[in-house]
PDB file of C-alpha atoms in Angstrom:
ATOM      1  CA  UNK H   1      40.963  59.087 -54.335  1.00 51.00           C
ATOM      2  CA  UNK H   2      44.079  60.464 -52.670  1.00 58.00           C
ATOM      3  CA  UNK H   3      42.624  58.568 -49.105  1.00 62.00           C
ATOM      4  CA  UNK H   4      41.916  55.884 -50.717  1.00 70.00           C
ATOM      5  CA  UNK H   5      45.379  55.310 -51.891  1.00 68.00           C
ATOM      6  CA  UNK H   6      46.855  56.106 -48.639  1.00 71.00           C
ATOM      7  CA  UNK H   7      44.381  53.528 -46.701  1.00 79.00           C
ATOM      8  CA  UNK H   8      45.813  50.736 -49.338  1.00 81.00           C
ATOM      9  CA  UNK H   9      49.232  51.811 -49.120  1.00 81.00           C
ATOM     10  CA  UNK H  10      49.170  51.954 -45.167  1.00 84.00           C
ATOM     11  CA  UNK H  11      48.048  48.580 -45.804  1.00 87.00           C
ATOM     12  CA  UNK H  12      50.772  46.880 -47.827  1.00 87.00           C
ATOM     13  CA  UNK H  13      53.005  48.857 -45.371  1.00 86.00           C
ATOM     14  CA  UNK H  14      51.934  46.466 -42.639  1.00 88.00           C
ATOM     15  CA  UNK H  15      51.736  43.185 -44.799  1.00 89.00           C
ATOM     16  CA  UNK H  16      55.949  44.246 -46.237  1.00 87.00           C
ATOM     17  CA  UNK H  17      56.337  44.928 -42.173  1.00 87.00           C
ATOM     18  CA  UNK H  18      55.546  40.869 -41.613  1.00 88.00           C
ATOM     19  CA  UNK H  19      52.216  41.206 -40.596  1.00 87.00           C
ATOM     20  CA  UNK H  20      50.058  38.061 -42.311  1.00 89.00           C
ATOM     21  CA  UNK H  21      48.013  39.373 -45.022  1.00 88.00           C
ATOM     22  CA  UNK H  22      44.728  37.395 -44.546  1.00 89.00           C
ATOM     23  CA  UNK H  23      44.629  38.790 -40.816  1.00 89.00           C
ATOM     24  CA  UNK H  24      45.426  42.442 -42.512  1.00 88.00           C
ATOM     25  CA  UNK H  25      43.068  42.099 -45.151  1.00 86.00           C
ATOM     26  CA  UNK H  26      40.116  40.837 -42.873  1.00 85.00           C
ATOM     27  CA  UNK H  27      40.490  43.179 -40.362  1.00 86.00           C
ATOM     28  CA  UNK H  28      40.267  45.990 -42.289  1.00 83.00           C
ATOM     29  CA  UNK H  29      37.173  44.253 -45.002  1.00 86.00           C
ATOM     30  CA  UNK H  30      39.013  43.686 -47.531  1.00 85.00           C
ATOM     31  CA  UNK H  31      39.761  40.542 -49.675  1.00 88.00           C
ATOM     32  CA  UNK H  32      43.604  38.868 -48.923  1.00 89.00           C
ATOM     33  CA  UNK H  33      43.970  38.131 -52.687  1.00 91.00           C
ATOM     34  CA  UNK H  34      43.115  42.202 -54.235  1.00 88.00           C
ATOM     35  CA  UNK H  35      45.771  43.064 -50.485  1.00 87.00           C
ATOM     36  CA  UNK H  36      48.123  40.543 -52.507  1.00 89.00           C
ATOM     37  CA  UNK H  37      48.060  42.278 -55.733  1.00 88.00           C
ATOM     38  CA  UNK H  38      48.378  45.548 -54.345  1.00 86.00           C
ATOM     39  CA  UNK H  39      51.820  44.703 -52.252  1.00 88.00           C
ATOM     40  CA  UNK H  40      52.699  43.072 -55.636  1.00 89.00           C
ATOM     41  CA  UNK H  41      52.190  45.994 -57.372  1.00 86.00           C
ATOM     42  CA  UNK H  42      54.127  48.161 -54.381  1.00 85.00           C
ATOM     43  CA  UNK H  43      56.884  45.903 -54.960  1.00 86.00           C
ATOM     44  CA  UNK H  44      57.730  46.264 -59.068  1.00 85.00           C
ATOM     45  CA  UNK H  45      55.753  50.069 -59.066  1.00 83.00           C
ATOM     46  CA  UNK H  46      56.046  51.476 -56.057  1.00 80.00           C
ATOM     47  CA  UNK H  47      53.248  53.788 -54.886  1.00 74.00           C
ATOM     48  CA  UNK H  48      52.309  54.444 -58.551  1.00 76.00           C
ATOM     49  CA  UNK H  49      51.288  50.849 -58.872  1.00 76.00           C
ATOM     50  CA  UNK H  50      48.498  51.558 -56.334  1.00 74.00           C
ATOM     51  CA  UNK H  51      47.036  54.779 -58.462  1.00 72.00           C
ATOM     52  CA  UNK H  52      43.813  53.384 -60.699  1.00 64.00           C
ATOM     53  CA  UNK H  53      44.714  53.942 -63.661  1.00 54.00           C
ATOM     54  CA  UNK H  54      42.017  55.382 -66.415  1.00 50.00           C
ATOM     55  CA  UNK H  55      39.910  53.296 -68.212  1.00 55.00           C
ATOM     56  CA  UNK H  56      38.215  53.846 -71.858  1.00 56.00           C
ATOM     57  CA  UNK H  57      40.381  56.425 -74.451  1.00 55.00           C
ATOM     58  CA  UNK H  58      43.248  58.549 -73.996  1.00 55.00           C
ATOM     59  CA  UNK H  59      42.596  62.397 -74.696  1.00 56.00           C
ATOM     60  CA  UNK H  60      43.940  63.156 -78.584  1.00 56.00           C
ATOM     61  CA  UNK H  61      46.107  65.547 -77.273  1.00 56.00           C
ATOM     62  CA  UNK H  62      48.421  63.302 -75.015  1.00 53.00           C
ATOM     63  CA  UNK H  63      48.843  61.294 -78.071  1.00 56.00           C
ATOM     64  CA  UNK H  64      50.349  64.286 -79.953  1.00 54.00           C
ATOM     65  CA  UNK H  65      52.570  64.686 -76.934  1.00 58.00           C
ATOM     66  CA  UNK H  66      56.436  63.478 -77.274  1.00 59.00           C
ATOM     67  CA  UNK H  67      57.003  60.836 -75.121  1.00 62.00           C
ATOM     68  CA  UNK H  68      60.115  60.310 -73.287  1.00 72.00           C
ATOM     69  CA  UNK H  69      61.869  56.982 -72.219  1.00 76.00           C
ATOM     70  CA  UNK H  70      63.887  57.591 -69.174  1.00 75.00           C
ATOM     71  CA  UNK H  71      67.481  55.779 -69.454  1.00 82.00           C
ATOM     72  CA  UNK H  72      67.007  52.352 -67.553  1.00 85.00           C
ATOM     73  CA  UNK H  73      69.074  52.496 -64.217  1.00 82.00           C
ATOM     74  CA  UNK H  74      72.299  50.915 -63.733  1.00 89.00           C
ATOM     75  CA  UNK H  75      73.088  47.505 -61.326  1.00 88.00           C
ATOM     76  CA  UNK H  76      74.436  50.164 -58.600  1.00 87.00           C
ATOM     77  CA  UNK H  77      70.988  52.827 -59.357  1.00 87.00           C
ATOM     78  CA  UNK H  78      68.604  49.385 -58.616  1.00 86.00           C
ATOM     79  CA  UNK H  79      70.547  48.497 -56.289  1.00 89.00           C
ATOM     80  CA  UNK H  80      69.920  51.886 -54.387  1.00 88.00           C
ATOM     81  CA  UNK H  81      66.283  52.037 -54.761  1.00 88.00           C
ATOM     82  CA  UNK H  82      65.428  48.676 -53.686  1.00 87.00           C
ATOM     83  CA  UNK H  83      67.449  49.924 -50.432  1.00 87.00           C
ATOM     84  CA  UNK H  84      65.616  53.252 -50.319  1.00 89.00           C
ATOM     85  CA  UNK H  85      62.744  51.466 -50.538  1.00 90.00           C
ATOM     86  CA  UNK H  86      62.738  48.704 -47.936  1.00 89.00           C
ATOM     87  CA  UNK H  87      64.357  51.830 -45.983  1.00 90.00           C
ATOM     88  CA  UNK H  88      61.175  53.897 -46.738  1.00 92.00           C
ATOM     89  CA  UNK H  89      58.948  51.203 -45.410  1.00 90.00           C
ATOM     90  CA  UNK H  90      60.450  50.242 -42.503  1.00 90.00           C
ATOM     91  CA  UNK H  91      60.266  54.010 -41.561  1.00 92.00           C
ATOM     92  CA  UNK H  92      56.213  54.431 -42.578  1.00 92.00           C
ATOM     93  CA  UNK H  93      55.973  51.311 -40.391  1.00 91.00           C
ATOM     94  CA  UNK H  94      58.017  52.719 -37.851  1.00 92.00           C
ATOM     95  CA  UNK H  95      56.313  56.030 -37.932  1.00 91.00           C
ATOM     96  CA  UNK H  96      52.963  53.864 -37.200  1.00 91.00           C
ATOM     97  CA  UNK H  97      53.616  52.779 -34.184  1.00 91.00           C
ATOM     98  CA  UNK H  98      54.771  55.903 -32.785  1.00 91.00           C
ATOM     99  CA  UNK H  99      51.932  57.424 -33.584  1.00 91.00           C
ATOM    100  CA  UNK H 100      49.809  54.344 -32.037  1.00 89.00           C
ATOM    101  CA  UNK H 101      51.757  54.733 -29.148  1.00 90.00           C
ATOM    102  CA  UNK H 102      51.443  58.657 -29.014  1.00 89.00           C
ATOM    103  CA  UNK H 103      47.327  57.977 -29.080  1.00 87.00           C
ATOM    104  CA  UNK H 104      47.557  55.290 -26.028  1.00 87.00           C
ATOM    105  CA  UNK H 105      49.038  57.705 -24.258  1.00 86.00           C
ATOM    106  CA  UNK H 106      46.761  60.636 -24.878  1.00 85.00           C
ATOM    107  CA  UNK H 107      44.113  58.141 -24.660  1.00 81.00           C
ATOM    108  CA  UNK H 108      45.503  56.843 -20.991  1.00 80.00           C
ATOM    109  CA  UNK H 109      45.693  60.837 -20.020  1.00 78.00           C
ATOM    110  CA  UNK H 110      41.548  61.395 -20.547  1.00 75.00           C
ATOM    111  CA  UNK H 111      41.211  58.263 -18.320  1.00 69.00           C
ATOM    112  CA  UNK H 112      42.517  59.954 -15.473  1.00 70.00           C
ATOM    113  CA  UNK H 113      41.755  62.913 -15.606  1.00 61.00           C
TER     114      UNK H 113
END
């Protein structure tokens, strides 16, 4: 499951990075409208918007468990994380194409030798 959420988050990286989503979603087989919903979900959730959640009943004893609201953040706090976020991305996407890059040229190094 964990590789599976790492393949669709790589994914949404590229589409948030201003690749097109159709040519995303096609090249790597799968449909532009679920690669929609999941870059939606990225967007209000984060990465825990892409975990599946459970289907069917919840286990009687997480029921008996307390359950804490956290405070809601402030203006400045939202303000912050949509930063940290966009910041986050740009650096996954970043960190992409180095590593891209880094496989040309190991690739361009067994050509010649």
């Amino acid at each position: 499951m964990k590789v599976r959420m790492i393949t669709y988050l790589q994914l949404v990286v590229k589409v948030i990075a201003g690749n097109s989503r159709t040519d995303v979603a096609l090249k790597d087989g799968f449909s532009p409208r679920m690669l929609y919903q999941w870059v939606q979900k990225y967007k209000i959730q984060g990465y825990n918007g892409l975990i599946e959640q459970q289907k069917g009943h919840s286990c009687k004893n997480l029921k008996m468990k307390k359950k804490e609201n956290p405070a809601p953040l402030t203006e400045s706090e939202r303000e912050e994380l949509i930063c940290l976020r966009a910041e986050n991305e740009y650096i996954k996407a970043e960190n992409e194409v180095i590593e891209k890059q880094q496989s040309l040229k190991n690739f361009a190094k067994k050509d010649i030798s």
